């Protein structure tokens, strides 16, 4: 594959107002993607754009709009809306392209641009490379005539449409009446839709992180800071806590005691319930290389296969489509339920957990630990300059770690696709050995960096 200059594992991402997350780059994305997806000169073409609540969205959105309109694409603006909702609306509105402006779980100072094709799925690597090639053309190339410029409108009912779609994924025969639910929306894209959907399904809702000011997205709240959710659950004696990230494509859950439940345990809960109901397609679950070995063993004991992909929900989705799977995700809480959505959807995944909770009649604490996790240790090492991963000393440290685990665990060292980090992970049955292996590899990475 050719080297990518702008796109990472999940669109284009970076610090706002610094390359590549500048108004100029956003303009070039609009120009390039607009040219690529205007396939039929005989008809109008449409792009839909959603965003989270970051202050920099007010800079990125108009730049994208200018790019798309200048090559003749009509634009519809949703305003704040979850990433999965933008994917759904791209398809339901028969748009040629969908765009989400968000840096997901990152701090407010970052932002990003994610693109969806007309089928609602994230673009392939090959498509992104085509866009990159066009981005480096002159800004005057391929512009529309004055009479052919795109028209721009705001869509006022986008949030209401998504609420109805999300509610429809919850079994009609069930209700959330009698449940007290904390929902932490991370001051992000779901700050209106998530509490509304839960309330309309019958729950008593305690909303947290629903006062965005442009700079507080993911700030000590949301799925990356589950302690805020857990404290609210204990304070209000709630039955369950749900925490979404800034663009609501991932979630964290805690039980009524405030104990956090990770993405692997949530996937195990849903997989077990769906398998029992004959709803689990493909004979298994798609996870990433980061999912816990204990999860894999849990599935194997039930005759359910686990297929692993590289990190990134796009790669999980690609494998799901190839193999006919309808459940997949990441330990981080990106869960894809392809019966309902084309990408990770925190709210819809939470509704599936709530349906199991209601049906079982058990407290969440009795459902939260589906398997015993194998001890796993992860350390992130930040670097500047050239990536240190391929140096001889780092490769030797990795080989030494694998030899010491001796088949009773595994080592995974990879570069982050969104930040200048090397992620060092090991897992195995011997917790002290795992911790030592991670320390040794991380030390080699630091020395090389």
PDB file of N, CA and C in Angstrom, residues 9-11 13 81-91 98-100 102 104 113-124 128 162 165-166 169 189 244-245 247-251 267 270 274 286 311-321 325-330 332-350 352:
ATOM      1  N   UNK A   9      -5.659   5.658  10.886  1.00  0.00           N
ATOM      2  CA  UNK A   9      -6.513   4.485  11.024  1.00  0.00           C
ATOM      3  C   UNK A   9      -7.991   4.855  11.087  1.00  0.00           C
ATOM      4  N   UNK A  10      -8.307   6.106  11.415  1.00  0.00           N
ATOM      5  CA  UNK A  10      -9.703   6.512  11.526  1.00  0.00           C
ATOM      6  C   UNK A  10      -9.870   7.936  11.000  1.00  0.00           C
ATOM      7  N   UNK A  11      -9.678   8.087   9.691  1.00  0.00           N
ATOM      8  CA  UNK A  11      -9.825   9.389   9.068  1.00  0.00           C
ATOM      9  C   UNK A  11      -8.596  10.255   9.274  1.00  0.00           C
ATOM     10  N   UNK A  13      -6.825  13.153  11.508  1.00  0.00           N
ATOM     11  CA  UNK A  13      -6.953  13.629  12.881  1.00  0.00           C
ATOM     12  C   UNK A  13      -5.692  14.372  13.294  1.00  0.00           C
ATOM     13  N   UNK A  81     -24.219  15.488  16.183  1.00  0.00           N
ATOM     14  CA  UNK A  81     -24.872  14.196  15.966  1.00  0.00           C
ATOM     15  C   UNK A  81     -23.818  13.099  16.088  1.00  0.00           C
ATOM     16  N   UNK A  82     -24.152  11.955  16.697  1.00  0.00           N
ATOM     17  CA  UNK A  82     -23.170  10.871  16.820  1.00  0.00           C
ATOM     18  C   UNK A  82     -22.651  10.387  15.467  1.00  0.00           C
ATOM     19  N   UNK A  83     -21.419   9.915  15.472  1.00  0.00           N
ATOM     20  CA  UNK A  83     -20.824   9.350  14.257  1.00  0.00           C
ATOM     21  C   UNK A  83     -21.718   8.282  13.626  1.00  0.00           C
ATOM     22  N   UNK A  84     -22.217   7.280  14.400  1.00  0.00           N
ATOM     23  CA  UNK A  84     -23.051   6.248  13.761  1.00  0.00           C
ATOM     24  C   UNK A  84     -24.321   6.810  13.149  1.00  0.00           C
ATOM     25  N   UNK A  85     -24.837   7.897  13.720  1.00  0.00           N
ATOM     26  CA  UNK A  85     -26.034   8.508  13.147  1.00  0.00           C
ATOM     27  C   UNK A  85     -25.723   9.110  11.787  1.00  0.00           C
ATOM     28  N   UNK A  86     -24.548   9.733  11.643  1.00  0.00           N
ATOM     29  CA  UNK A  86     -24.156  10.286  10.342  1.00  0.00           C
ATOM     30  C   UNK A  86     -24.035   9.161   9.313  1.00  0.00           C
ATOM     31  N   UNK A  87     -23.453   8.033   9.735  1.00  0.00           N
ATOM     32  CA  UNK A  87     -23.348   6.888   8.822  1.00  0.00           C
ATOM     33  C   UNK A  87     -24.725   6.412   8.374  1.00  0.00           C
ATOM     34  N   UNK A  88     -25.662   6.302   9.327  1.00  0.00           N
ATOM     35  CA  UNK A  88     -27.025   5.865   8.995  1.00  0.00           C
ATOM     36  C   UNK A  88     -27.712   6.846   8.059  1.00  0.00           C
ATOM     37  N   UNK A  89     -27.580   8.143   8.368  1.00  0.00           N
ATOM     38  CA  UNK A  89     -28.283   9.156   7.585  1.00  0.00           C
ATOM     39  C   UNK A  89     -27.697   9.297   6.184  1.00  0.00           C
ATOM     40  N   UNK A  90     -26.406   9.001   6.039  1.00  0.00           N
ATOM     41  CA  UNK A  90     -25.809   9.012   4.701  1.00  0.00           C
ATOM     42  C   UNK A  90     -26.569   8.061   3.796  1.00  0.00           C
ATOM     43  N   UNK A  91     -26.834   6.869   4.320  1.00  0.00           N
ATOM     44  CA  UNK A  91     -27.542   5.864   3.523  1.00  0.00           C
ATOM     45  C   UNK A  91     -29.024   6.183   3.389  1.00  0.00           C
ATOM     46  N   UNK A  98     -20.860  10.873   3.267  1.00  0.00           N
ATOM     47  CA  UNK A  98     -21.128  11.382   4.605  1.00  0.00           C
ATOM     48  C   UNK A  98     -19.830  11.795   5.265  1.00  0.00           C
ATOM     49  N   UNK A  99     -19.891  12.853   6.068  1.00  0.00           N
ATOM     50  CA  UNK A  99     -18.701  13.356   6.753  1.00  0.00           C
ATOM     51  C   UNK A  99     -19.024  13.566   8.223  1.00  0.00           C
ATOM     52  N   UNK A 100     -18.138  13.096   9.097  1.00  0.00           N
ATOM     53  CA  UNK A 100     -18.233  13.384  10.519  1.00  0.00           C
ATOM     54  C   UNK A 100     -17.001  14.159  10.949  1.00  0.00           C
ATOM     55  N   UNK A 102     -14.981  15.060  13.948  1.00  0.00           N
ATOM     56  CA  UNK A 102     -14.800  14.664  15.342  1.00  0.00           C
ATOM     57  C   UNK A 102     -13.432  14.046  15.533  1.00  0.00           C
ATOM     58  N   UNK A 104     -13.335  12.014  18.201  1.00  0.00           N
ATOM     59  CA  UNK A 104     -13.781  10.893  19.027  1.00  0.00           C
ATOM     60  C   UNK A 104     -13.475  11.118  20.509  1.00  0.00           C
ATOM     61  N   UNK A 113     -11.623  14.325  10.704  1.00  0.00           N
ATOM     62  CA  UNK A 113     -12.595  14.225   9.613  1.00  0.00           C
ATOM     63  C   UNK A 113     -12.703  12.757   9.216  1.00  0.00           C
ATOM     64  N   UNK A 114     -13.904  12.190   9.349  1.00  0.00           N
ATOM     65  CA  UNK A 114     -14.173  10.806   8.931  1.00  0.00           C
ATOM     66  C   UNK A 114     -15.135  10.841   7.755  1.00  0.00           C
ATOM     67  N   UNK A 115     -14.919   9.953   6.801  1.00  0.00           N
ATOM     68  CA  UNK A 115     -15.735   9.917   5.598  1.00  0.00           C
ATOM     69  C   UNK A 115     -16.459   8.577   5.467  1.00  0.00           C
ATOM     70  N   UNK A 116     -17.715   8.644   5.037  1.00  0.00           N
ATOM     71  CA  UNK A 116     -18.527   7.456   4.801  1.00  0.00           C
ATOM     72  C   UNK A 116     -19.009   7.450   3.353  1.00  0.00           C
ATOM     73  N   UNK A 117     -18.998   6.266   2.751  1.00  0.00           N
ATOM     74  CA  UNK A 117     -19.513   6.116   1.404  1.00  0.00           C
ATOM     75  C   UNK A 117     -21.030   6.092   1.392  1.00  0.00           C
ATOM     76  N   UNK A 118     -21.651   6.029   0.201  1.00  0.00           N
ATOM     77  CA  UNK A 118     -23.113   6.058   0.097  1.00  0.00           C
ATOM     78  C   UNK A 118     -23.799   4.878   0.780  1.00  0.00           C
ATOM     79  N   UNK A 119     -23.035   3.793   1.038  1.00  0.00           N
ATOM     80  CA  UNK A 119     -23.612   2.644   1.745  1.00  0.00           C
ATOM     81  C   UNK A 119     -23.541   2.792   3.261  1.00  0.00           C
ATOM     82  N   UNK A 120     -22.978   3.909   3.749  1.00  0.00           N
ATOM     83  CA  UNK A 120     -22.890   4.142   5.185  1.00  0.00           C
ATOM     84  C   UNK A 120     -21.662   3.550   5.844  1.00  0.00           C
ATOM     85  N   UNK A 121     -20.783   2.915   5.062  1.00  0.00           N
ATOM     86  CA  UNK A 121     -19.562   2.330   5.622  1.00  0.00           C
ATOM     87  C   UNK A 121     -18.391   3.282   5.440  1.00  0.00           C
ATOM     88  N   UNK A 122     -17.426   3.199   6.378  1.00  0.00           N
ATOM     89  CA  UNK A 122     -16.217   4.013   6.253  1.00  0.00           C
ATOM     90  C   UNK A 122     -15.501   3.665   4.955  1.00  0.00           C
ATOM     91  N   UNK A 123     -14.859   4.651   4.386  1.00  0.00           N
ATOM     92  CA  UNK A 123     -14.178   4.444   3.113  1.00  0.00           C
ATOM     93  C   UNK A 123     -13.008   3.482   3.265  1.00  0.00           C
ATOM     94  N   UNK A 124     -12.710   2.751   2.218  1.00  0.00           N
ATOM     95  CA  UNK A 124     -11.571   1.840   2.205  1.00  0.00           C
ATOM     96  C   UNK A 124     -10.272   2.638   2.134  1.00  0.00           C
ATOM     97  N   UNK A 128      -9.427   6.309   0.282  1.00  0.00           N
ATOM     98  CA  UNK A 128      -8.759   7.414   0.963  1.00  0.00           C
ATOM     99  C   UNK A 128      -7.503   7.849   0.213  1.00  0.00           C
ATOM    100  N   UNK A 162     -32.581  10.063  14.458  1.00  0.00           N
ATOM    101  CA  UNK A 162     -31.690   9.069  15.057  1.00  0.00           C
ATOM    102  C   UNK A 162     -32.285   8.484  16.333  1.00  0.00           C
ATOM    103  N   UNK A 165     -34.562   5.757  15.298  1.00  0.00           N
ATOM    104  CA  UNK A 165     -33.815   4.592  14.801  1.00  0.00           C
ATOM    105  C   UNK A 165     -33.253   3.798  15.970  1.00  0.00           C
ATOM    106  N   UNK A 166     -32.655   4.489  16.937  1.00  0.00           N
ATOM    107  CA  UNK A 166     -32.068   3.810  18.096  1.00  0.00           C
ATOM    108  C   UNK A 166     -33.133   3.091  18.912  1.00  0.00           C
ATOM    109  N   UNK A 169     -34.265  -0.385  17.821  1.00  0.00           N
ATOM    110  CA  UNK A 169     -33.389  -1.551  18.018  1.00  0.00           C
ATOM    111  C   UNK A 169     -33.662  -2.256  19.347  1.00  0.00           C
ATOM    112  N   UNK A 189     -21.317  14.598  21.221  1.00  0.00           N
ATOM    113  CA  UNK A 189     -22.318  14.591  20.154  1.00  0.00           C
ATOM    114  C   UNK A 189     -23.664  13.999  20.560  1.00  0.00           C
ATOM    115  N   UNK A 244     -20.644   7.341  27.164  1.00  0.00           N
ATOM    116  CA  UNK A 244     -20.287   7.408  25.748  1.00  0.00           C
ATOM    117  C   UNK A 244     -19.055   8.291  25.582  1.00  0.00           C
ATOM    118  N   UNK A 245     -18.393   8.189  24.441  1.00  0.00           N
ATOM    119  CA  UNK A 245     -17.275   9.103  24.188  1.00  0.00           C
ATOM    120  C   UNK A 245     -17.786  10.294  23.377  1.00  0.00           C
ATOM    121  N   UNK A 247     -17.931  11.288  20.312  1.00  0.00           N
ATOM    122  CA  UNK A 247     -18.781  11.144  19.128  1.00  0.00           C
ATOM    123  C   UNK A 247     -19.729   9.962  19.245  1.00  0.00           C
ATOM    124  N   UNK A 248     -19.768   9.339  20.434  1.00  0.00           N
ATOM    125  CA  UNK A 248     -20.759   8.310  20.784  1.00  0.00           C
ATOM    126  C   UNK A 248     -20.655   7.042  19.949  1.00  0.00           C
ATOM    127  N   UNK A 249     -19.448   6.738  19.444  1.00  0.00           N
ATOM    128  CA  UNK A 249     -19.292   5.469  18.738  1.00  0.00           C
ATOM    129  C   UNK A 249     -18.673   4.397  19.649  1.00  0.00           C
ATOM    130  N   UNK A 250     -18.430   4.726  20.909  1.00  0.00           N
ATOM    131  CA  UNK A 250     -17.958   3.727  21.861  1.00  0.00           C
ATOM    132  C   UNK A 250     -18.609   3.981  23.222  1.00  0.00           C
ATOM    133  N   UNK A 251     -18.558   2.977  24.080  1.00  0.00           N
ATOM    134  CA  UNK A 251     -19.173   3.135  25.386  1.00  0.00           C
ATOM    135  C   UNK A 251     -18.404   2.371  26.446  1.00  0.00           C
ATOM    136  N   UNK A 267     -19.175  -7.380  24.971  1.00  0.00           N
ATOM    137  CA  UNK A 267     -19.323  -8.246  23.791  1.00  0.00           C
ATOM    138  C   UNK A 267     -19.657  -9.672  24.195  1.00  0.00           C
ATOM    139  N   UNK A 270     -23.374  -9.859  25.159  1.00  0.00           N
ATOM    140  CA  UNK A 270     -24.261  -9.827  23.984  1.00  0.00           C
ATOM    141  C   UNK A 270     -24.109 -11.108  23.164  1.00  0.00           C
ATOM    142  N   UNK A 274     -27.161 -13.543  22.286  1.00  0.00           N
ATOM    143  CA  UNK A 274     -27.555 -13.741  20.892  1.00  0.00           C
ATOM    144  C   UNK A 274     -27.382 -15.192  20.458  1.00  0.00           C
ATOM    145  N   UNK A 286     -16.080 -10.986  15.832  1.00  0.00           N
ATOM    146  CA  UNK A 286     -14.844 -10.377  15.324  1.00  0.00           C
ATOM    147  C   UNK A 286     -14.333  -9.395  16.367  1.00  0.00           C
ATOM    148  N   UNK A 311      -6.132  -3.216  14.953  1.00  0.00           N
ATOM    149  CA  UNK A 311      -6.922  -2.252  15.712  1.00  0.00           C
ATOM    150  C   UNK A 311      -7.593  -1.259  14.771  1.00  0.00           C
ATOM    151  N   UNK A 312      -8.829  -0.931  15.077  1.00  0.00           N
ATOM    152  CA  UNK A 312      -9.601   0.003  14.258  1.00  0.00           C
ATOM    153  C   UNK A 312     -10.942  -0.606  13.914  1.00  0.00           C
ATOM    154  N   UNK A 313     -12.035   0.075  14.268  1.00  0.00           N
ATOM    155  CA  UNK A 313     -13.350  -0.528  14.033  1.00  0.00           C
ATOM    156  C   UNK A 313     -13.647  -0.690  12.554  1.00  0.00           C
ATOM    157  N   UNK A 314     -12.954   0.080  11.697  1.00  0.00           N
ATOM    158  CA  UNK A 314     -13.142  -0.102  10.253  1.00  0.00           C
ATOM    159  C   UNK A 314     -12.706  -1.500   9.830  1.00  0.00           C
ATOM    160  N   UNK A 315     -11.582  -1.973  10.390  1.00  0.00           N
ATOM    161  CA  UNK A 315     -11.068  -3.298  10.019  1.00  0.00           C
ATOM    162  C   UNK A 315     -11.946  -4.404  10.598  1.00  0.00           C
ATOM    163  N   UNK A 316     -12.500  -4.156  11.794  1.00  0.00           N
ATOM    164  CA  UNK A 316     -13.466  -5.103  12.358  1.00  0.00           C
ATOM    165  C   UNK A 316     -14.675  -5.215  11.434  1.00  0.00           C
ATOM    166  N   UNK A 317     -15.179  -4.069  10.983  1.00  0.00           N
ATOM    167  CA  UNK A 317     -16.359  -4.075  10.120  1.00  0.00           C
ATOM    168  C   UNK A 317     -16.078  -4.767   8.794  1.00  0.00           C
ATOM    169  N   UNK A 318     -14.904  -4.541   8.231  1.00  0.00           N
ATOM    170  CA  UNK A 318     -14.561  -5.188   6.956  1.00  0.00           C
ATOM    171  C   UNK A 318     -14.594  -6.706   7.098  1.00  0.00           C
ATOM    172  N   UNK A 319     -14.026  -7.221   8.197  1.00  0.00           N
ATOM    173  CA  UNK A 319     -14.024  -8.676   8.415  1.00  0.00           C
ATOM    174  C   UNK A 319     -15.430  -9.191   8.675  1.00  0.00           C
ATOM    175  N   UNK A 320     -16.231  -8.409   9.385  1.00  0.00           N
ATOM    176  CA  UNK A 320     -17.618  -8.801   9.629  1.00  0.00           C
ATOM    177  C   UNK A 320     -18.380  -8.949   8.324  1.00  0.00           C
ATOM    178  N   UNK A 321     -18.172  -8.021   7.409  1.00  0.00           N
ATOM    179  CA  UNK A 321     -18.869  -8.085   6.122  1.00  0.00           C
ATOM    180  C   UNK A 321     -18.394  -9.273   5.298  1.00  0.00           C
ATOM    181  N   UNK A 325     -20.543 -11.932   9.821  1.00  0.00           N
ATOM    182  CA  UNK A 325     -20.725 -11.786  11.267  1.00  0.00           C
ATOM    183  C   UNK A 325     -21.618 -10.568  11.553  1.00  0.00           C
ATOM    184  N   UNK A 326     -22.364 -10.636  12.659  1.00  0.00           N
ATOM    185  CA  UNK A 326     -23.169  -9.465  13.018  1.00  0.00           C
ATOM    186  C   UNK A 326     -22.797  -8.862  14.365  1.00  0.00           C
ATOM    187  N   UNK A 327     -21.711  -9.352  14.976  1.00  0.00           N
ATOM    188  CA  UNK A 327     -21.232  -8.772  16.226  1.00  0.00           C
ATOM    189  C   UNK A 327     -19.713  -8.693  16.201  1.00  0.00           C
ATOM    190  N   UNK A 328     -19.195  -7.541  16.526  1.00  0.00           N
ATOM    191  CA  UNK A 328     -17.750  -7.366  16.589  1.00  0.00           C
ATOM    192  C   UNK A 328     -17.428  -6.106  17.351  1.00  0.00           C
ATOM    193  N   UNK A 329     -16.154  -5.924  17.653  1.00  0.00           N
ATOM    194  CA  UNK A 329     -15.792  -4.701  18.353  1.00  0.00           C
ATOM    195  C   UNK A 329     -14.423  -4.766  18.980  1.00  0.00           C
ATOM    196  N   UNK A 330     -14.183  -3.786  19.840  1.00  0.00           N
ATOM    197  CA  UNK A 330     -12.887  -3.622  20.473  1.00  0.00           C
ATOM    198  C   UNK A 330     -13.061  -3.545  21.987  1.00  0.00           C
ATOM    199  N   UNK A 332     -11.899  -1.461  23.834  1.00  0.00           N
ATOM    200  CA  UNK A 332     -12.067  -0.054  24.199  1.00  0.00           C
ATOM    201  C   UNK A 332     -13.530   0.367  24.246  1.00  0.00           C
ATOM    202  N   UNK A 333     -14.432  -0.465  23.749  1.00  0.00           N
ATOM    203  CA  UNK A 333     -15.847  -0.135  23.784  1.00  0.00           C
ATOM    204  C   UNK A 333     -16.455   0.239  22.448  1.00  0.00           C
ATOM    205  N   UNK A 334     -15.670   0.160  21.363  1.00  0.00           N
ATOM    206  CA  UNK A 334     -16.244   0.271  20.018  1.00  0.00           C
ATOM    207  C   UNK A 334     -16.953  -1.041  19.726  1.00  0.00           C
ATOM    208  N   UNK A 335     -18.264  -1.066  19.741  1.00  0.00           N
ATOM    209  CA  UNK A 335     -19.018  -2.286  19.463  1.00  0.00           C
ATOM    210  C   UNK A 335     -19.863  -2.083  18.213  1.00  0.00           C
ATOM    211  N   UNK A 336     -19.766  -3.035  17.301  1.00  0.00           N
ATOM    212  CA  UNK A 336     -20.499  -2.947  16.033  1.00  0.00           C
ATOM    213  C   UNK A 336     -21.546  -4.048  16.008  1.00  0.00           C
ATOM    214  N   UNK A 337     -22.786  -3.643  15.885  1.00  0.00           N
ATOM    215  CA  UNK A 337     -23.898  -4.580  15.763  1.00  0.00           C
ATOM    216  C   UNK A 337     -24.503  -4.343  14.386  1.00  0.00           C
ATOM    217  N   UNK A 338     -24.044  -5.145  13.422  1.00  0.00           N
ATOM    218  CA  UNK A 338     -24.321  -4.817  12.024  1.00  0.00           C
ATOM    219  C   UNK A 338     -25.766  -5.068  11.620  1.00  0.00           C
ATOM    220  N   UNK A 339     -26.558  -5.705  12.489  1.00  0.00           N
ATOM    221  CA  UNK A 339     -27.992  -5.787  12.223  1.00  0.00           C
ATOM    222  C   UNK A 339     -28.615  -4.397  12.246  1.00  0.00           C
ATOM    223  N   UNK A 340     -27.955  -3.480  12.970  1.00  0.00           N
ATOM    224  CA  UNK A 340     -28.520  -2.155  13.187  1.00  0.00           C
ATOM    225  C   UNK A 340     -27.692  -1.011  12.622  1.00  0.00           C
ATOM    226  N   UNK A 341     -26.371  -1.178  12.545  1.00  0.00           N
ATOM    227  CA  UNK A 341     -25.503  -0.047  12.251  1.00  0.00           C
ATOM    228  C   UNK A 341     -24.303  -0.481  11.423  1.00  0.00           C
ATOM    229  N   UNK A 342     -23.735   0.470  10.683  1.00  0.00           N
ATOM    230  CA  UNK A 342     -22.578   0.175   9.824  1.00  0.00           C
ATOM    231  C   UNK A 342     -21.256   0.529  10.484  1.00  0.00           C
ATOM    232  N   UNK A 343     -21.307   1.040  11.708  1.00  0.00           N
ATOM    233  CA  UNK A 343     -20.092   1.385  12.437  1.00  0.00           C
ATOM    234  C   UNK A 343     -20.382   1.277  13.924  1.00  0.00           C
ATOM    235  N   UNK A 344     -19.373   1.520  14.772  1.00  0.00           N
ATOM    236  CA  UNK A 344     -19.590   1.426  16.207  1.00  0.00           C
ATOM    237  C   UNK A 344     -20.670   2.386  16.669  1.00  0.00           C
ATOM    238  N   UNK A 345     -21.543   1.918  17.568  1.00  0.00           N
ATOM    239  CA  UNK A 345     -22.642   2.746  18.056  1.00  0.00           C
ATOM    240  C   UNK A 345     -22.828   2.488  19.549  1.00  0.00           C
ATOM    241  N   UNK A 346     -22.383   3.436  20.382  1.00  0.00           N
ATOM    242  CA  UNK A 346     -22.427   3.252  21.822  1.00  0.00           C
ATOM    243  C   UNK A 346     -23.827   3.149  22.369  1.00  0.00           C
ATOM    244  N   UNK A 347     -24.745   3.971  21.877  1.00  0.00           N
ATOM    245  CA  UNK A 347     -26.118   3.960  22.393  1.00  0.00           C
ATOM    246  C   UNK A 347     -26.826   2.661  22.037  1.00  0.00           C
ATOM    247  N   UNK A 348     -26.708   2.225  20.790  1.00  0.00           N
ATOM    248  CA  UNK A 348     -27.394   0.998  20.377  1.00  0.00           C
ATOM    249  C   UNK A 348     -26.806  -0.217  21.086  1.00  0.00           C
ATOM    250  N   UNK A 349     -25.482  -0.242  21.292  1.00  0.00           N
ATOM    251  CA  UNK A 349     -24.878  -1.338  22.059  1.00  0.00           C
ATOM    252  C   UNK A 349     -25.384  -1.328  23.488  1.00  0.00           C
ATOM    253  N   UNK A 350     -25.511  -0.145  24.082  1.00  0.00           N
ATOM    254  CA  UNK A 350     -26.034  -0.041  25.450  1.00  0.00           C
ATOM    255  C   UNK A 350     -27.464  -0.561  25.533  1.00  0.00           C
ATOM    256  N   UNK A 352     -28.737  -2.929  23.775  1.00  0.00           N
ATOM    257  CA  UNK A 352     -28.697  -4.399  23.773  1.00  0.00           C
ATOM    258  C   UNK A 352     -28.357  -4.940  25.156  1.00  0.00           C
TER     259      UNK A 352
END
